[in-house]
Coordinates of C-alpha atoms and ligand atoms in Angstrom, one line a residue:
X228 CA -33.8 -2.3 72.8
X229 CA -30.0 -2.5 74.0
X230 CA -28.5 0.8 75.3
X231 CA -24.8 1.4 75.3
X232 CA -23.2 3.7 77.5
X233 CA -19.8 5.2 76.8
X234 CA -18.0 7.6 79.3
X235 CA -15.0 9.8 79.1
X236 CA -14.1 13.7 78.0
X237 CA -16.4 14.2 75.1
X238 CA -16.1 17.2 72.5
X239 CA -18.3 17.9 69.2
X240 CA -19.2 20.9 67.5
X241 CA -22.5 22.3 67.2
X242 CA -24.3 23.4 64.2
X243 CA -25.4 27.1 64.1
X244 CA -26.2 29.6 61.6
X245 CA -23.7 32.1 62.3
X246 CA -19.9 31.8 61.5
X247 CA -19.2 31.4 65.1
X248 CA -17.2 28.0 66.0
X249 CA -19.6 26.4 68.4
X250 CA -18.8 23.7 70.5
X251 CA -19.7 21.5 73.6
X252 CA -17.1 20.0 75.9
X253 CA -17.8 17.8 78.7
X254 CA -14.7 17.1 81.0
X255 CA -16.4 13.7 82.3
X256 CA -19.4 13.1 80.1
X257 CA -21.5 10.0 78.7
X258 CA -22.8 9.0 75.5
X259 CA -26.0 6.5 75.5
X260 CA -26.5 5.1 72.2
X261 CA -29.7 3.1 71.3
X262 CA -30.4 1.6 68.1
X263 CA -27.3 2.7 66.4
X264 CA -28.0 6.5 67.1
X265 CA -27.4 8.9 69.7
X266 CA -29.8 8.8 72.4
X267 CA -28.5 11.0 75.0
X268 CA -25.3 13.2 75.6
X269 CA -24.6 14.8 78.9
X270 CA -22.2 15.0 82.2
X271 CA -21.7 11.9 83.8
X272 CA -23.0 13.1 87.1
X273 CA -26.2 14.1 85.2
X274 CA -26.8 10.3 84.3
X275 CA -24.9 8.7 87.4
X276 CA -27.8 7.9 89.7
X277 CA -30.1 7.2 86.8
X278 CA -27.9 4.2 86.0
X279 CA -28.8 0.9 88.0
X280 CA -25.7 -1.1 86.8
X281 CA -22.5 0.7 86.3
X282 CA -20.9 -2.5 85.0
X283 CA -22.7 -1.6 81.5
X284 CA -20.7 1.8 81.0
X285 CA -17.3 1.5 79.1
X286 CA -15.1 4.1 80.5
X287 CA -12.2 5.5 79.1
X288 CA -10.4 7.3 81.5
X289 CA -8.0 8.8 79.4
X290 CA -9.8 9.0 76.2
X291 CA -11.2 12.3 74.4
X292 CA -14.4 11.0 72.5
X293 CA -15.3 12.7 69.4
X294 CA -17.3 12.3 66.4
X295 CA -15.4 10.0 63.7
X296 CA -13.2 11.9 61.3
X297 CA -15.0 12.4 57.6
X298 CA -12.9 12.1 54.9
X299 CA -14.2 14.9 52.5
X300 CA -12.1 13.5 49.5
X301 CA -10.0 10.3 48.6
X302 CA -8.9 8.0 46.0
X303 CA -9.5 4.1 46.3
X304 CA -7.2 3.2 43.5
X305 CA -4.6 5.8 44.9
X306 CA -3.6 3.4 47.6
X307 CA -0.8 1.5 45.6
X308 CA 0.4 4.4 44.2
X309 CA 1.1 6.2 47.3
X310 CA 4.5 7.8 47.3
X311 CA 5.2 7.5 43.8
X312 CA 7.3 10.4 42.4
X313 CA 5.3 13.5 41.4
X314 CA 6.6 16.6 39.7
X315 CA 3.3 17.6 39.1
X316 CA -0.5 16.7 38.7
X317 CA -0.7 15.5 35.3
X318 CA 2.6 13.9 34.7
X319 CA 1.9 11.9 37.9
X320 CA -1.8 11.0 36.7
X321 CA -0.6 9.5 33.5
X322 CA 2.3 7.7 34.9
X323 CA 1.1 6.4 38.0
X324 CA -2.5 7.0 38.6
X325 CA -4.5 6.0 35.5
X326 CA -2.4 2.8 35.6
X327 CA -3.1 2.2 39.0
X328 CA -6.9 2.6 38.4
X329 CA -6.6 -0.1 35.5
X330 CA -5.6 -2.9 37.9
X331 CA -8.8 -2.3 39.2
X332 CA -10.3 -4.1 36.3
X333 CA -9.5 -7.3 38.2
X334 CA -12.6 -7.8 40.2
X335 CA -10.5 -10.0 43.1
X336 CA -8.1 -7.0 43.0
X337 CA -10.8 -4.8 43.7
X338 CA -12.2 -6.8 46.2
X339 CA -9.0 -6.9 48.4
X340 CA -8.0 -3.3 47.9
X341 CA -11.4 -2.2 49.0
X342 CA -11.3 -4.3 52.2
X343 CA -7.5 -2.9 53.1
X344 CA -9.3 1.0 52.0
X345 CA -11.9 0.3 54.5
X346 CA -9.7 -1.1 57.4
X347 CA -7.1 1.9 56.9
X348 CA -9.8 4.2 57.3
X349 CA -11.3 2.6 60.7
X350 CA -7.6 2.3 61.9
X351 CA -7.5 6.2 61.5
X352 CA -10.5 7.0 63.1
X353 CA -12.5 8.0 59.8
X354 CA -16.1 6.7 59.8
X355 CA -17.3 8.3 56.7
X356 CA -15.9 9.2 53.6
X357 CA -16.5 10.5 49.8
X358 CA -14.3 8.2 47.8
X359 CA -13.4 8.5 44.1
X360 CA -13.7 5.1 42.7
X361 CA -12.5 3.8 39.1
X362 CA -14.7 3.5 35.7
X363 CA -15.2 -0.2 36.9
X364 CA -18.9 -1.0 38.1
X365 CA -17.5 -4.3 40.0
X366 CA -15.1 -2.0 41.9
X367 CA -17.9 0.6 42.9
X368 CA -19.6 -3.1 44.3
X369 CA -16.5 -4.0 46.1
X370 CA -16.1 -0.4 48.0
X371 CA -19.9 -0.5 48.9
X372 CA -20.0 -4.2 50.0
X373 CA -17.0 -3.4 52.1
X374 CA -18.3 -0.6 53.7
X375 CA -21.9 -2.3 54.1
X376 CA -20.4 -4.9 56.1
X377 CA -19.3 -2.3 58.7
X378 CA -22.7 -0.2 58.3
X379 CA -20.7 2.9 57.5
X380 CA -22.0 5.9 55.8
X381 CA -19.8 6.1 52.6
X382 CA -20.4 7.6 49.7
X383 CA -18.6 6.8 46.2
X384 CA -19.5 6.4 42.5
X385 CA -18.2 5.0 39.4
X386 CA -15.6 7.8 37.9
X387 CA -16.6 8.5 34.2
X388 CA -14.7 10.5 31.6
X389 CA -14.7 10.5 27.9
X390 CA -11.6 12.6 26.7
X391 CA -7.8 13.4 27.6
X392 CA -7.4 9.8 29.3
X393 CA -5.7 6.4 28.0
X394 CA -7.9 4.7 25.8
X395 CA -8.6 1.9 28.9
X396 CA -10.3 4.5 30.9
X397 CA -12.7 6.2 27.9
X398 CA -16.1 5.2 27.4
X399 CA -19.2 6.8 25.5
X400 CA -21.9 9.3 27.2
X401 CA -24.6 6.7 26.8
X402 CA -22.7 3.8 28.5
X403 CA -21.6 5.9 31.3
X404 CA -25.3 6.9 32.1
X405 CA -26.5 3.4 31.7
X406 CA -23.8 1.8 34.1
X407 CA -24.2 5.1 36.4
X408 CA -28.0 4.7 36.6
X409 CA -27.7 0.8 37.0
X410 CA -25.5 1.4 40.1
X411 CA -27.5 4.4 41.4
X412 CA -30.4 2.0 41.5
X413 CA -28.4 -0.4 43.3
X414 CA -26.9 1.3 46.0
X415 CA -28.0 4.7 46.7
X416 CA -30.0 4.9 49.8
X417 CA -30.3 1.3 49.7
X418 CA -32.7 0.0 52.5
X419 CA -31.0 -0.9 55.8
X420 CA -27.7 0.6 54.9
X421 CA -26.1 3.9 55.2
X422 CA -24.8 4.2 51.5
X423 CA -24.8 7.1 49.0
X424 CA -23.8 7.4 45.5
X425 CA -22.0 10.1 43.8
X426 CA -22.3 11.3 40.0
X427 CA -18.6 11.4 39.9
X428 CA -17.0 13.0 36.4
X429 CA -13.3 13.0 37.0
X430 CA -12.8 17.0 36.0
X431 CA -14.0 19.2 33.1
X432 CA -10.6 18.1 31.2
X433 CA -12.0 14.7 30.9
X434 CA -15.6 15.5 30.3
X435 CA -17.1 16.5 27.1
X436 CA -20.3 18.5 27.1
X437 CA -21.9 14.9 25.4
X438 CA -21.2 13.1 29.0
X439 CA -22.2 16.1 31.2
X440 CA -25.3 16.2 29.5
X441 CA -26.0 12.7 30.5
X442 CA -24.9 13.5 33.8
X443 CA -27.2 16.0 34.3
X444 CA -30.0 13.8 33.3
X445 CA -29.0 11.7 36.0
X446 CA -29.1 14.5 38.3
X447 CA -32.8 15.4 37.0
X448 CA -33.8 12.0 37.5
X449 CA -32.4 11.4 41.1
X450 CA -32.1 15.0 42.3
X451 CA -30.6 13.8 46.0
X452 CA -27.3 12.1 44.3
X453 CA -24.0 13.7 45.6
X454 CA -21.8 15.2 43.2
X455 CA -17.8 14.4 43.5
X456 CA -15.0 16.2 41.2
X457 CA -12.1 17.9 41.1
X458 CA -11.8 21.8 40.5
X459 CA -8.9 24.6 40.0
X460 CA -6.5 22.3 41.6
X461 CA -3.3 23.6 39.5
X462 CA -2.8 26.7 37.8
X463 CA -2.0 24.1 34.3
X464 CA -5.5 22.4 35.5
X465 CA -7.4 26.2 35.2
X466 CA -5.6 27.2 32.3
X467 CA -6.2 23.8 30.3
X468 CA -10.0 24.0 31.3
X469 CA -10.1 27.8 30.0
X470 CA -8.8 26.5 26.7
X471 CA -11.2 23.5 26.5
X472 CA -14.3 25.5 27.3
X473 CA -13.8 29.0 26.1
X474 CA -15.4 30.1 29.3
X475 CA -13.4 32.2 32.0
X476 CA -14.8 30.3 35.2
X477 CA -13.6 26.6 36.1
X478 CA -17.1 26.5 38.1
X479 CA -19.5 27.4 35.2
X480 CA -19.2 24.4 33.4
X481 CA -20.2 22.4 36.2
X482 CA -23.1 25.0 37.2
X483 CA -24.3 25.0 33.4
X484 CA -25.1 21.1 33.8
X485 CA -26.8 21.6 37.2
X486 CA -24.1 19.9 39.0
X487 CA -23.3 22.5 41.8
X488 CA -26.0 22.0 44.4
X489 CA -25.9 20.8 48.3
X490 CA -24.3 17.3 48.2
X491 CA -21.7 18.7 45.4
X492 CA -18.2 18.3 46.6
X493 CA -15.4 20.0 44.4
X494 CA -11.6 18.9 45.7
X495 CA -9.2 21.2 45.9
X496 CA -10.4 24.6 44.8
X497 CA -6.9 26.4 45.2
X498 CA -7.4 28.8 42.4
X499 CA -11.2 29.7 43.0
X500 CA -12.0 33.4 42.5
X501 CA -13.9 35.0 45.1
X502 CA -16.6 35.4 42.9
X503 CA -16.7 31.3 42.4
X504 CA -16.3 30.7 46.1
X505 CA -19.3 32.8 46.7
X506 CA -21.4 30.9 44.3
X507 CA -20.3 27.7 45.5
X508 CA -21.4 29.1 49.0
X509 CA -24.7 30.2 47.8
X510 CA -25.4 26.9 46.0
X511 CA -24.8 25.2 49.5
X512 CA -22.0 22.9 47.9
X513 CA -18.7 22.0 49.3
X514 CA -14.7 22.5 48.9
X515 CA -12.5 19.9 50.3
X516 CA -9.1 21.1 51.8
X517 CA -6.4 18.5 50.7
X518 CA -3.1 19.7 52.4
X519 CA -1.2 16.5 52.1
X520 CA -2.0 16.1 48.5
X521 CA -1.4 19.9 47.7
X522 CA 2.0 20.2 49.0
X523 CA 3.0 16.5 47.9
X524 CA 2.3 17.7 44.3
X525 CA 3.2 21.2 44.6
X526 CA -0.1 22.3 43.5
X527 CA -0.4 25.4 45.6
X528 CA -1.8 26.6 49.0
X529 CA -5.3 26.2 49.7
X530 CA -6.9 29.9 51.0
X531 CA -9.1 29.2 54.1
X532 CA -9.4 32.5 55.3
X533 CA -11.1 33.7 51.9
X534 CA -13.1 30.5 51.9
X535 CA -14.4 31.6 55.3
X536 CA -14.9 35.2 54.3
X537 CA -17.2 34.0 51.2
X538 CA -18.9 31.6 53.7
X539 CA -18.0 28.8 51.3
X540 CA -18.4 25.2 53.2
X541 CA -15.1 23.8 53.8
X542 CA -14.3 20.0 54.7
X543 CA -11.0 18.2 55.1
X544 CA -9.7 15.7 52.6
X545 CA -6.7 13.6 52.6
X546 CA -7.0 13.1 48.9
X547 CA -5.1 9.7 49.4
X548 CA -3.1 8.8 47.0
X549 CA -1.7 12.2 46.3
X550 CA -2.5 12.7 50.1
X551 CA 0.2 11.0 51.9
X552 CA -1.8 9.6 54.9
X553 CA -4.9 8.1 55.7
X554 CA -4.8 10.1 59.0
X555 CA -6.8 13.4 59.3
X556 CA -4.6 14.5 62.3
X557 CA -1.6 14.2 59.7
X558 CA -3.5 15.8 57.2
X559 CA -4.2 18.7 59.8
X560 CA -0.5 18.8 60.8
X561 CA -0.1 19.9 57.0
X562 CA -2.9 22.1 56.8
X563 CA -1.6 24.0 59.7
X564 CA 1.6 24.7 57.8
X565 CA -0.1 25.6 54.6
X566 CA -1.8 28.1 56.6
X567 CA 0.8 29.4 58.1
X568 CA 2.5 29.9 54.9
X569 CA 0.2 32.4 53.9
X570 CA 0.2 34.1 57.3
X571 CA -3.0 32.5 58.4
X572 CA -3.5 30.2 61.4
X573 CA -5.4 27.0 62.1
X574 CA -6.5 27.0 65.5
X575 CA -6.7 23.3 67.0
X576 CA -10.5 23.7 67.6
X577 CA -11.1 24.9 63.9
X578 CA -9.3 21.9 63.0
X579 CA -11.0 19.2 64.5
X580 CA -14.3 21.0 63.3
X581 CA -13.0 20.9 60.0
X582 CA -12.0 17.1 60.3
X583 CA -15.8 16.4 61.9
X584 CA -18.8 18.8 61.5
X585 CA -17.2 20.8 58.5
X586 CA -16.6 17.7 56.5
X587 CA -20.4 16.5 56.9
X588 CA -21.6 19.9 56.1
X589 CA -19.3 20.0 52.8
X590 CA -20.6 16.7 51.9
X591 CA -24.1 17.5 52.5
X592 CA -24.6 14.6 55.3
X593 CA -24.6 16.6 58.4
X594 CA -28.1 15.8 59.2
X595 CA -26.9 12.3 59.8
X596 CA -23.2 12.8 61.3
X597 CA -20.6 15.2 61.9
X598 CA -21.4 15.7 65.7
X599 CA -22.9 13.9 68.5
X600 CA -26.2 15.7 69.0
X601 CA -29.1 13.5 70.2
X602 CA -30.5 11.8 67.1
X603 CA -27.8 11.6 65.1
X604 CA -26.0 8.5 63.7
X605 CA -23.6 6.9 66.6
X606 CA -20.2 7.4 64.6
X607 CA -17.4 8.4 67.2
X608 CA -13.8 7.8 67.9
X609 CA -12.0 7.6 71.4
X610 CA -8.4 9.8 71.0
X611 CA -5.7 8.9 73.5
X612 CA -5.2 12.0 75.6
X613 CA -2.6 9.9 77.8
X614 CA 0.0 9.9 74.8
X615 CA 0.1 7.4 72.2
X616 CA 4.0 7.5 72.0
X617 CA 6.7 8.6 74.8
X618 CA 6.9 11.9 73.0
X619 CA 3.4 12.8 72.9
X620 CA 2.9 11.2 76.7
X621 CA 5.5 13.8 77.6
X622 CA 4.1 17.0 75.8
X623 CA 0.6 16.0 77.1
X624 CA 1.7 15.7 80.7
X625 CA 2.8 19.5 80.5
X626 CA -0.6 20.7 78.8
X627 CA -3.2 22.1 80.8
X628 CA -5.9 23.1 78.6
X629 CA -8.0 21.5 75.7
X630 CA -6.7 23.7 73.0
X631 CA -2.8 22.6 73.9
X632 CA -4.0 19.2 74.1
X633 CA -5.5 19.3 70.6
X634 CA -2.7 20.8 69.1
X635 CA -0.3 18.0 70.4
X636 CA -2.6 15.5 68.9
X637 CA -3.2 17.3 65.6
X638 CA 0.7 17.9 65.3
X639 CA 2.2 14.8 66.5
X640 CA -0.7 12.3 66.5
X641 CA -1.5 9.7 64.0
X642 CA -3.4 6.7 63.5
X643 CA -1.5 5.4 67.1
X644 CA -3.7 8.2 68.6
X645 CA -6.8 6.4 68.2
X646 CA -8.0 4.0 70.6
X647 CA -11.4 3.0 69.4
X648 CA -13.2 3.6 66.3
X649 CA -17.1 2.8 66.5
X650 CA -19.6 3.1 63.7
X651 CA -23.4 3.1 64.3
X652 CA -22.5 2.3 68.0
X653 CA -20.8 -0.5 67.2
X654 CA -16.8 -0.9 67.9
X655 CA -15.3 -1.7 64.3
X656 CA -11.6 -1.1 66.0
X657 CA -9.6 -1.3 69.0
X658 CA -6.1 -0.4 69.2
X659 CA -5.2 -3.3 71.5
X660 CA -7.4 -5.8 69.7
X661 CA -7.1 -4.8 65.9
X662 CA -9.6 -4.5 63.1
X663 CA -12.8 -6.1 63.0
Ligands
LIG190 N1 -7.7 15.7 39.0 C1 -8.2 15.0 38.1 N2 -7.9 13.4 38.3 C2 -7.2 13.6 39.8 C3 -6.8 13.2 40.6 O1 -6.9 11.7 40.2 N3 -5.9 13.1 41.7 C4 -6.1 14.8 41.9 N4 -5.2 14.8 43.0 N5 -6.7 15.4 40.9 C5 -6.9 15.1 40.0
LIG191 ZN1 -8.5 13.9 43.8

């Protein structure tokens, strides 16, 4: 078996049962990779004497090695509707997003956009994601194919909806069940891949009880499926849902159909009540904090402090499309400001936790990825600590502590700060050479 050795500064977060942020930092560390997994993580000086041939070691002298970023919520089709004018969520969906999804009815376009989407993820250091797809099965195939090519751990699924949508995005509940089931059997945990399927109702306003019953049936038949949907994103969203269901809690509908379990990701959750947050925490489900989207659409400010107090699992999402960047560094930048507007803080270490282990836990994939513990899948990135731009270089040269450097990266960094992206131990992006 071929072993790989990567040397540099290493930071990752540890999975512990208490609420403390627990991390491990190696000022000069080494990762040993075998068979696509982490075989060992240690200080360089512990390894040094055991390596007969130092030329096998790839040394990033100014690099910070971290687990790959995990984007807890993005939309494939929104890529070509980026930066379209939005005065609020629903008009933006009607004017730009539904037509953008329709474009994926063309299989050739679906293949091309999927390739570009995955390349952009890797370029930005994102090695895993949960991605909203479209109603079209061939587009689900296209994204899974693009991820399979790079051996990525990616979660997607066919978006389903049967009310309050344009005709071209509507389907009958039975058809949604049959098509979803076919895709599940084709892709979910497909041998020799890292692909996972998510049951994907867009949100309550576009899903009738009849369709929810079909989705509930799928979850019973395949209990380890993920679930991906939206919740309590805007004031109007919450009010409309209450009117449609007659229920006071948005979450109750998802609960009623058995769709809130470990592996369920609810995007946004800005207007969740404390009680709902506690129920999500108890169910081991997660919520995606999507600050660039929430600010772009003017949806509101996610209350991370309240979520943490309720022990709710929170990950970081670009919500690409409404979100304005693939970069989770840029996403953290806006997350920081979102919290400042509520007199809360986002220390850099917590930010980097959210974008790695936090997202992995929110998606229920932390047994595979999210940190660099022995046995985990070897998805990692190398961040440029010297400074990817003259401005970052200048600020970095003044920083002395790890926290200061991380804050500079998260406020000033973007894809230019990603030196390399490794997926299952294999380099898939290198800033000097480009994308694989
Ligand atoms: N809620 C329902 N659909 C969508 C979507 O496509 N984007 C966002 N941001 N929110 C939604
Ligand atoms: Zn979304």
